[in-house]
mmCIF file of C-alpha atoms in Angstrom:
data_model
loop_
_atom_site.group_PDB
_atom_site.id
_atom_site.type_symbol
_atom_site.label_atom_id
_atom_site.label_comp_id
_atom_site.label_asym_id
_atom_site.label_seq_id
_atom_site.Cartn_x
_atom_site.Cartn_y
_atom_site.Cartn_z
ATOM 1 C CA UNK A 246 -178.075 -89.606 -205.944
ATOM 2 C CA UNK A 247 -176.302 -89.989 -202.504
ATOM 3 C CA UNK A 248 -177.057 -87.145 -200.324
ATOM 4 C CA UNK A 249 -174.632 -86.070 -197.610
ATOM 5 C CA UNK A 250 -175.629 -84.045 -194.531
ATOM 6 C CA UNK A 251 -173.061 -82.321 -192.456
ATOM 7 C CA UNK A 252 -173.338 -81.084 -188.913
ATOM 8 C CA UNK A 253 -173.349 -78.757 -187.413
ATOM 9 C CA UNK A 254 -173.485 -76.210 -190.106
ATOM 10 C CA UNK A 255 -171.175 -73.827 -188.274
ATOM 11 C CA UNK A 256 -169.640 -73.893 -184.743
ATOM 12 C CA UNK A 257 -167.422 -71.453 -182.522
ATOM 13 C CA UNK A 258 -164.508 -72.871 -180.727
ATOM 14 C CA UNK A 259 -161.390 -71.583 -179.043
ATOM 15 C CA UNK A 260 -157.578 -72.525 -179.852
ATOM 16 C CA UNK A 261 -156.581 -75.739 -178.407
ATOM 17 C CA UNK A 262 -160.358 -77.094 -178.488
ATOM 18 C CA UNK A 263 -161.268 -80.529 -179.741
ATOM 19 C CA UNK A 264 -163.607 -80.015 -182.626
ATOM 20 C CA UNK A 265 -165.939 -82.790 -184.285
ATOM 21 C CA UNK A 266 -167.797 -82.622 -187.456
ATOM 22 C CA UNK A 267 -170.233 -85.389 -188.494
ATOM 23 C CA UNK A 268 -171.208 -86.335 -191.946
ATOM 24 C CA UNK A 269 -174.169 -88.680 -192.626
ATOM 25 C CA UNK A 270 -174.807 -90.388 -196.207
ATOM 26 C CA UNK A 271 -178.311 -91.233 -197.239
ATOM 27 C CA UNK A 272 -177.105 -94.825 -197.827
ATOM 28 C CA UNK A 273 -174.029 -96.734 -196.949
ATOM 29 C CA UNK A 274 -170.692 -95.640 -198.675
ATOM 30 C CA UNK A 275 -168.138 -98.249 -197.540
ATOM 31 C CA UNK A 276 -165.739 -95.694 -196.366
ATOM 32 C CA UNK A 277 -165.489 -93.966 -199.436
ATOM 33 C CA UNK A 278 -165.541 -90.466 -198.079
ATOM 34 C CA UNK A 279 -162.936 -87.589 -198.198
ATOM 35 C CA UNK A 280 -162.651 -84.336 -196.132
ATOM 36 C CA UNK A 281 -161.569 -80.976 -197.194
ATOM 37 C CA UNK A 282 -160.698 -77.740 -195.860
ATOM 38 C CA UNK A 283 -161.399 -74.406 -197.533
ATOM 39 C CA UNK A 284 -160.145 -71.006 -196.430
ATOM 40 C CA UNK A 285 -161.723 -67.748 -197.874
ATOM 41 C CA UNK A 286 -160.827 -67.045 -201.015
ATOM 42 C CA UNK A 287 -158.775 -70.269 -201.699
ATOM 43 C CA UNK A 288 -159.516 -73.508 -203.331
ATOM 44 C CA UNK A 289 -160.300 -76.501 -201.108
ATOM 45 C CA UNK A 290 -157.530 -78.738 -199.850
ATOM 46 C CA UNK A 291 -157.811 -82.558 -199.406
ATOM 47 C CA UNK A 292 -157.309 -83.500 -195.611
ATOM 48 C CA UNK A 293 -158.422 -87.119 -195.590
ATOM 49 C CA UNK A 294 -159.778 -89.843 -197.933
ATOM 50 C CA UNK A 295 -161.047 -93.421 -197.431
ATOM 51 C CA UNK A 296 -162.466 -91.986 -194.471
ATOM 52 C CA UNK A 297 -159.510 -92.061 -192.157
ATOM 53 C CA UNK A 298 -156.416 -91.809 -194.303
ATOM 54 C CA UNK A 299 -154.399 -88.734 -193.995
ATOM 55 C CA UNK A 300 -153.236 -86.914 -197.081
ATOM 56 C CA UNK A 301 -149.759 -86.367 -197.390
ATOM 57 C CA UNK A 302 -148.700 -83.206 -195.465
ATOM 58 C CA UNK A 303 -151.561 -82.999 -193.452
ATOM 59 C CA UNK A 304 -151.093 -82.374 -189.565
ATOM 60 C CA UNK A 305 -151.741 -85.389 -187.460
ATOM 61 C CA UNK A 306 -154.201 -83.430 -185.334
ATOM 62 C CA UNK A 307 -156.660 -84.282 -188.128
ATOM 63 C CA UNK A 308 -158.591 -87.556 -188.036
ATOM 64 C CA UNK A 309 -161.366 -89.389 -189.519
ATOM 65 C CA UNK A 310 -163.383 -92.238 -188.445
ATOM 66 C CA UNK A 311 -166.635 -93.835 -189.184
ATOM 67 C CA UNK A 312 -168.417 -96.600 -191.257
ATOM 68 C CA UNK A 313 -171.597 -97.386 -193.105
ATOM 69 C CA UNK A 314 -173.345 -94.073 -193.405
ATOM 70 C CA UNK A 315 -171.938 -92.118 -190.379
ATOM 71 C CA UNK A 316 -168.675 -90.351 -190.534
ATOM 72 C CA UNK A 317 -166.695 -88.086 -188.252
ATOM 73 C CA UNK A 318 -163.722 -85.201 -188.827
ATOM 74 C CA UNK A 319 -161.880 -84.578 -185.464
ATOM 75 C CA UNK A 320 -159.531 -81.834 -185.050
ATOM 76 C CA UNK A 321 -157.839 -82.882 -181.801
ATOM 77 C CA UNK A 322 -156.405 -79.623 -180.767
ATOM 78 C CA UNK A 323 -157.800 -76.559 -182.752
ATOM 79 C CA UNK A 324 -154.828 -74.094 -184.157
ATOM 80 C CA UNK A 325 -155.259 -70.688 -185.399
ATOM 81 C CA UNK A 326 -154.744 -71.798 -189.066
ATOM 82 C CA UNK A 327 -157.723 -74.230 -188.867
ATOM 83 C CA UNK A 328 -160.421 -71.697 -188.860
ATOM 84 C CA UNK A 329 -162.026 -72.674 -192.170
ATOM 85 C CA UNK A 330 -165.121 -74.393 -193.722
ATOM 86 C CA UNK A 331 -164.865 -78.172 -194.016
ATOM 87 C CA UNK A 332 -166.647 -80.359 -196.521
ATOM 88 C CA UNK A 333 -167.186 -84.026 -196.686
ATOM 89 C CA UNK A 334 -167.507 -85.796 -200.035
ATOM 90 C CA UNK A 335 -168.652 -89.306 -200.980
ATOM 91 C CA UNK A 336 -167.042 -91.188 -203.716
ATOM 92 C CA UNK A 337 -168.980 -94.437 -203.309
ATOM 93 C CA UNK A 338 -171.354 -93.921 -206.428
ATOM 94 C CA UNK A 339 -169.161 -94.763 -209.419
ATOM 95 C CA UNK A 340 -168.347 -91.486 -211.161
ATOM 96 C CA UNK A 341 -171.001 -89.490 -209.257
ATOM 97 C CA UNK A 342 -169.843 -87.773 -206.200
ATOM 98 C CA UNK A 343 -171.824 -85.487 -203.776
ATOM 99 C CA UNK A 344 -170.581 -82.998 -200.951
ATOM 100 C CA UNK A 345 -171.680 -82.128 -197.772
ATOM 101 C CA UNK A 346 -173.254 -78.599 -197.365
ATOM 102 C CA UNK A 347 -170.204 -77.600 -195.267
ATOM 103 C CA UNK A 348 -169.373 -76.652 -191.750
ATOM 104 C CA UNK A 349 -167.733 -73.282 -190.934
ATOM 105 C CA UNK A 350 -165.341 -73.296 -188.077
ATOM 106 C CA UNK A 351 -165.182 -69.876 -186.371
ATOM 107 C CA UNK A 352 -163.225 -68.188 -183.435
ATOM 108 C CA UNK A 353 -165.077 -68.090 -180.195
ATOM 109 C CA UNK B 58 -144.680 -80.575 -208.947
ATOM 110 C CA UNK B 59 -148.139 -81.495 -209.820
ATOM 111 C CA UNK B 60 -149.989 -78.159 -210.929
ATOM 112 C CA UNK B 61 -153.685 -77.443 -212.408
ATOM 113 C CA UNK B 62 -153.579 -73.986 -213.899
ATOM 114 C CA UNK B 63 -156.840 -72.517 -214.730
ATOM 115 C CA UNK B 64 -157.568 -69.680 -217.225
ATOM 116 C CA UNK B 65 -158.437 -66.328 -216.068
ATOM 117 C CA UNK B 66 -161.760 -64.455 -214.748
ATOM 118 C CA UNK B 67 -164.480 -63.889 -217.359
ATOM 119 C CA UNK B 68 -167.278 -61.345 -217.429
ATOM 120 C CA UNK B 69 -169.936 -62.258 -219.738
ATOM 121 C CA UNK B 70 -173.454 -61.224 -220.912
ATOM 122 C CA UNK B 71 -176.505 -63.724 -220.676
ATOM 123 C CA UNK B 72 -176.809 -65.880 -223.786
ATOM 124 C CA UNK B 73 -172.889 -65.597 -224.409
ATOM 125 C CA UNK B 74 -170.800 -68.828 -224.954
ATOM 126 C CA UNK B 75 -167.626 -69.625 -222.907
ATOM 127 C CA UNK B 76 -164.866 -71.966 -222.588
ATOM 128 C CA UNK B 77 -162.635 -72.007 -219.667
ATOM 129 C CA UNK B 78 -159.511 -74.383 -219.488
ATOM 130 C CA UNK B 79 -157.527 -76.070 -216.948
ATOM 131 C CA UNK B 80 -153.799 -76.989 -217.969
ATOM 132 C CA UNK B 81 -152.224 -80.042 -215.928
ATOM 133 C CA UNK B 82 -148.604 -80.333 -215.437
ATOM 134 C CA UNK B 83 -146.214 -82.342 -213.385
ATOM 135 C CA UNK B 84 -147.807 -85.756 -213.971
ATOM 136 C CA UNK B 85 -149.470 -87.822 -216.774
ATOM 137 C CA UNK B 86 -152.283 -86.043 -217.772
ATOM 138 C CA UNK B 87 -153.753 -88.983 -219.603
ATOM 139 C CA UNK B 88 -153.671 -91.297 -216.401
ATOM 140 C CA UNK B 89 -155.903 -89.231 -214.078
ATOM 141 C CA UNK B 90 -159.748 -88.240 -214.170
ATOM 142 C CA UNK B 91 -160.036 -84.415 -214.404
ATOM 143 C CA UNK B 92 -163.208 -82.957 -213.123
ATOM 144 C CA UNK B 93 -165.130 -79.572 -212.463
ATOM 145 C CA UNK B 94 -166.568 -78.257 -209.228
ATOM 146 C CA UNK B 95 -168.681 -75.308 -209.061
ATOM 147 C CA UNK B 96 -169.068 -72.799 -206.045
ATOM 148 C CA UNK B 97 -171.717 -70.297 -206.243
ATOM 149 C CA UNK B 98 -171.169 -67.106 -204.444
ATOM 150 C CA UNK B 99 -171.161 -67.774 -200.660
ATOM 151 C CA UNK B 100 -172.487 -71.525 -201.172
ATOM 152 C CA UNK B 101 -170.915 -74.907 -201.092
ATOM 153 C CA UNK B 102 -169.111 -77.143 -203.496
ATOM 154 C CA UNK B 103 -170.978 -78.963 -206.369
ATOM 155 C CA UNK B 104 -169.586 -81.561 -208.509
ATOM 156 C CA UNK B 105 -170.290 -80.950 -212.229
ATOM 157 C CA UNK B 106 -168.693 -83.828 -214.122
ATOM 158 C CA UNK B 107 -165.480 -85.443 -215.112
ATOM 159 C CA UNK B 108 -163.370 -86.405 -217.710
ATOM 160 C CA UNK B 109 -160.538 -89.264 -218.308
ATOM 161 C CA UNK B 110 -158.167 -87.527 -221.090
ATOM 162 C CA UNK B 111 -156.857 -91.024 -221.993
ATOM 163 C CA UNK B 112 -159.836 -92.021 -223.817
ATOM 164 C CA UNK B 113 -162.221 -89.008 -223.329
ATOM 165 C CA UNK B 114 -164.724 -90.984 -221.352
ATOM 166 C CA UNK B 115 -166.933 -88.202 -219.762
ATOM 167 C CA UNK B 116 -169.503 -88.164 -217.046
ATOM 168 C CA UNK B 117 -171.773 -85.516 -215.951
ATOM 169 C CA UNK B 118 -173.757 -85.098 -212.537
ATOM 170 C CA UNK B 119 -177.522 -85.105 -213.479
ATOM 171 C CA UNK B 120 -177.673 -81.365 -212.305
ATOM 172 C CA UNK B 121 -175.486 -80.374 -214.977
ATOM 173 C CA UNK B 122 -176.085 -82.894 -217.944
ATOM 174 C CA UNK B 123 -176.951 -80.735 -220.922
ATOM 175 C CA UNK B 124 -175.873 -77.557 -219.274
ATOM 176 C CA UNK B 125 -172.469 -77.836 -219.941
ATOM 177 C CA UNK B 126 -169.917 -79.624 -221.872
ATOM 178 C CA UNK B 127 -166.565 -81.103 -220.599
ATOM 179 C CA UNK B 128 -163.627 -81.854 -223.056
ATOM 180 C CA UNK B 129 -160.048 -82.451 -223.119
ATOM 181 C CA UNK B 130 -157.040 -82.230 -225.549
ATOM 182 C CA UNK B 131 -154.420 -84.662 -224.434
ATOM 183 C CA UNK B 132 -151.906 -83.185 -226.829
ATOM 184 C CA UNK B 133 -151.603 -80.105 -224.686
ATOM 185 C CA UNK B 134 -152.648 -81.611 -221.244
ATOM 186 C CA UNK B 135 -155.871 -79.202 -221.224
ATOM 187 C CA UNK B 136 -159.275 -79.812 -219.937
ATOM 188 C CA UNK B 137 -162.295 -77.572 -220.771
ATOM 189 C CA UNK B 138 -165.634 -76.560 -219.580
ATOM 190 C CA UNK B 139 -167.905 -74.888 -221.807
ATOM 191 C CA UNK B 140 -171.248 -73.181 -222.023
ATOM 192 C CA UNK B 141 -173.263 -72.543 -225.186
ATOM 193 C CA UNK B 142 -175.525 -69.888 -223.719
ATOM 194 C CA UNK B 143 -174.763 -68.541 -220.400
ATOM 195 C CA UNK B 144 -177.313 -67.549 -217.564
ATOM 196 C CA UNK B 145 -176.795 -65.020 -214.599
ATOM 197 C CA UNK B 146 -177.241 -68.291 -212.418
ATOM 198 C CA UNK B 147 -173.946 -69.536 -214.064
ATOM 199 C CA UNK B 148 -172.140 -66.817 -212.199
ATOM 200 C CA UNK B 149 -169.722 -68.590 -209.737
ATOM 201 C CA UNK B 150 -166.222 -69.992 -209.232
ATOM 202 C CA UNK B 151 -165.338 -73.073 -211.112
ATOM 203 C CA UNK B 152 -162.423 -75.416 -210.003
ATOM 204 C CA UNK B 153 -160.939 -78.103 -211.865
ATOM 205 C CA UNK B 154 -159.783 -81.094 -209.829
ATOM 206 C CA UNK B 155 -157.577 -84.209 -210.165
ATOM 207 C CA UNK B 156 -159.046 -87.516 -209.091
ATOM 208 C CA UNK B 157 -156.601 -90.187 -208.361
ATOM 209 C CA UNK B 158 -159.080 -92.749 -206.996
ATOM 210 C CA UNK B 159 -160.211 -91.399 -203.696
ATOM 211 C CA UNK B 160 -160.853 -87.891 -203.232
ATOM 212 C CA UNK B 161 -159.872 -84.869 -205.298
ATOM 213 C CA UNK B 162 -156.224 -84.419 -204.534
ATOM 214 C CA UNK B 163 -155.184 -81.525 -206.595
ATOM 215 C CA UNK B 164 -157.266 -78.398 -207.336
ATOM 216 C CA UNK B 165 -156.746 -75.553 -209.857
ATOM 217 C CA UNK B 166 -156.787 -72.039 -208.250
ATOM 218 C CA UNK B 167 -160.379 -71.519 -209.651
ATOM 219 C CA UNK B 168 -161.742 -69.263 -212.581
ATOM 220 C CA UNK B 169 -164.411 -66.828 -211.540
ATOM 221 C CA UNK B 170 -167.303 -66.475 -214.130
ATOM 222 C CA UNK B 171 -169.503 -63.530 -213.884
ATOM 223 C CA UNK B 172 -172.750 -63.240 -216.048
ATOM 224 C CA UNK B 173 -174.354 -60.142 -215.956
ATOM 225 C CA UNK B 174 -176.225 -57.901 -218.268
#
């Protein structure tokens, strides 16, 4: 199985801050990476796929980058509604996907 | 509008069987993979397995192979996740998801399964 390691596991930030979350795969995944946002008591929501493609309806302050084994989710200017837990997921392995352990973004 | 609507919360005893459901609407049910994701209390997301309702091709995560069964009835656009003998460690929220080719683009609202004696 491909293992996904996210960092940090949590962070505190203020409204307006630029926030970066990193996801590292145990082997190259050729941009087969998605990012999700989950708010308490809610189902996760797809933000980006193919490492950098924004899902329809997702604000442009969210962006993704990376290649090979290392990927990044960036929120350019953190908004109050962005406080949540974020997960990366690889889908490179045919019909076998794994998630990162999550990064909780909290209010400073 | 695409929707995945899951069955309601369940409270079961250890050793009991259970089948939960996920009904798709607003799209061609037989054309997309439908998967299941577990989230244990206070924990992260775990992919369990996936089925292609068009031909019932089913794949499981090694962690869940033999522990659960995934099925689908395309005549009623519904996918299922079932256990033959529940354990306390099966207590979790279970989400069904649709996979178009990249990430999981639609999620059900979740079904909370509580297993307690």
